[in-house]
Tab-separated table of C-alpha atoms in Angstrom:
chain	number	residue	atom	x	y	z
A	1	MET	CA	0.524	0.173	0.120
A	2	SER	CA	1.485	3.782	-1.162
A	3	PHE	CA	2.535	6.026	1.262
A	4	VAL	CA	1.757	9.611	-0.606
A	5	HIS	CA	3.626	12.216	1.749
A	6	HIS	CA	3.124	16.191	-0.075
A	7	VAL	CA	4.653	19.257	1.111
A	8	PHE	CA	4.219	22.719	0.281
A	9	PHE	CA	6.461	25.242	1.375
A	10	TYR	CA	5.748	28.784	1.500
A	11	LEU	CA	9.118	30.474	0.854
A	12	LYS	CA	9.671	33.748	3.284
A	13	ASN	CA	11.184	35.535	0.443
A	14	PRO	CA	9.745	33.654	-2.824
A	15	ASN	CA	11.371	35.882	-5.535
A	16	ASP	CA	14.854	36.003	-3.966
A	17	ALA	CA	17.266	33.715	-6.255
A	18	ALA	CA	19.894	32.923	-3.430
A	19	ASP	CA	16.410	31.876	-1.154
A	20	GLN	CA	15.661	29.588	-4.435
A	21	ALA	CA	19.001	28.407	-4.985
A	22	LYS	CA	19.523	27.211	-1.146
A	23	PHE	CA	15.840	25.882	-0.749
A	24	MET	CA	17.183	23.458	-3.853
A	25	GLU	CA	20.467	22.671	-2.459
A	26	GLY	CA	18.485	21.547	0.734
A	27	ILE	CA	15.734	19.146	-1.717
A	28	ASN	CA	18.367	17.448	-3.911
A	29	LYS	CA	19.993	16.393	-0.501
A	30	LEU	CA	16.733	14.755	0.676
A	31	LYS	CA	16.792	12.670	-2.626
A	32	GLN	CA	19.388	11.150	-1.954
A	33	ILE	CA	17.208	9.279	0.944
A	34	LYS	CA	17.062	5.891	-0.257
A	35	SER	CA	13.398	4.761	0.755
A	36	ILE	CA	11.850	7.279	-1.331
A	37	LYS	CA	10.347	5.512	-4.116
A	38	LEU	CA	9.362	8.318	-6.080
A	39	ILE	CA	10.255	12.379	-5.802
A	40	ASN	CA	8.294	15.290	-7.428
A	41	VAL	CA	9.364	18.746	-6.863
A	42	GLY	CA	7.340	22.042	-8.356
A	43	VAL	CA	6.013	25.156	-8.210
A	44	PRO	CA	2.216	26.315	-8.607
A	45	ALA	CA	1.020	25.302	-12.749
A	46	ASP	CA	0.083	28.274	-14.561
A	47	THR	CA	-3.741	27.239	-14.404
A	48	ASP	CA	-7.315	29.569	-13.383
A	49	ARG	CA	-10.147	27.666	-11.745
A	50	PRO	CA	-11.553	28.783	-8.194
A	51	VAL	CA	-10.876	25.541	-6.876
A	52	ILE	CA	-7.186	25.558	-7.332
A	53	VAL	CA	-4.607	27.093	-4.212
A	54	ARG	CA	-1.727	28.410	-5.731
A	55	ASP	CA	-0.376	30.288	-3.039
A	56	TYR	CA	2.669	28.127	-2.332
A	57	THR	CA	6.514	28.361	-3.731
A	58	TYR	CA	7.120	24.776	-3.629
A	59	SER	CA	5.716	21.616	-3.859
A	60	LEU	CA	7.635	18.156	-2.689
A	61	LEU	CA	5.724	14.898	-3.635
A	62	THR	CA	7.041	12.114	-2.306
A	63	ILE	CA	5.666	8.267	-2.335
A	64	PHE	CA	6.723	5.557	-0.927
A	65	ASP	CA	6.139	1.672	-0.499
A	66	THR	CA	4.806	1.698	2.640
A	67	ALA	CA	4.212	3.907	5.838
A	68	ALA	CA	7.320	2.205	7.558
A	69	ASP	CA	9.181	3.930	4.509
A	70	GLU	CA	7.785	7.415	4.968
A	71	GLN	CA	8.949	6.697	8.855
A	72	ALA	CA	12.875	5.735	7.538
A	73	TYR	CA	12.403	9.069	5.766
A	74	GLN	CA	10.975	11.199	8.767
A	75	VAL	CA	14.172	9.635	10.493
A	76	ASP	CA	16.518	9.776	8.141
A	77	PRO	CA	20.033	12.072	8.732
A	78	LEU	CA	19.545	14.093	5.632
A	79	HIS	CA	15.980	14.479	6.206
A	80	ASP	CA	17.220	16.243	9.849
A	81	ASP	CA	19.587	17.915	7.892
A	82	PHE	CA	16.754	19.550	5.669
A	83	ARG	CA	14.841	20.660	8.723
A	84	ASP	CA	17.922	21.716	10.377
A	85	ASN	CA	18.999	23.634	8.041
A	86	TYR	CA	17.065	25.002	5.815
A	87	ALA	CA	13.654	25.877	7.874
A	88	HIS	CA	14.829	28.982	8.452
A	89	LEU	CA	13.895	30.202	4.657
A	90	TRP	CA	10.242	29.168	4.736
A	91	SER	CA	7.270	31.025	7.109
A	92	LYS	CA	4.760	27.864	6.613
A	93	VAL	CA	4.869	24.792	5.581
A	94	VAL	CA	1.495	22.955	5.072
A	95	ILE	CA	1.733	18.705	4.622
A	96	TYR	CA	-1.001	16.066	3.280
A	97	ASP	CA	-0.292	12.653	4.270
A	98	SER	CA	-2.326	9.709	2.899
A	99	VAL	CA	-2.558	6.040	1.765
A	100	GLU	CA	-3.219	4.516	-1.028
A	101	ILE	CA	-6.936	2.599	-1.117
């Protein structure tokens, strides 16, 4: 049963090139975590419908084979490094976790 961990980041300075580069530096470290089955980093699409939320800066979608794999991700030293060394870049994070039915 797949586990989906979808994180929306709101950078403090979303238009600052240095902050964007620093954030992506941290994301690229996360990509090395072995328990991740699939990872996708994105920005809001240029879509315009009333139900679409586009106020975030970056979206991080990670898919795991199991909830245990996602838990291994949460305690991985690379994930700890990301939180410890890059959290100063964002003002808000919204997370949606789901499991396959």
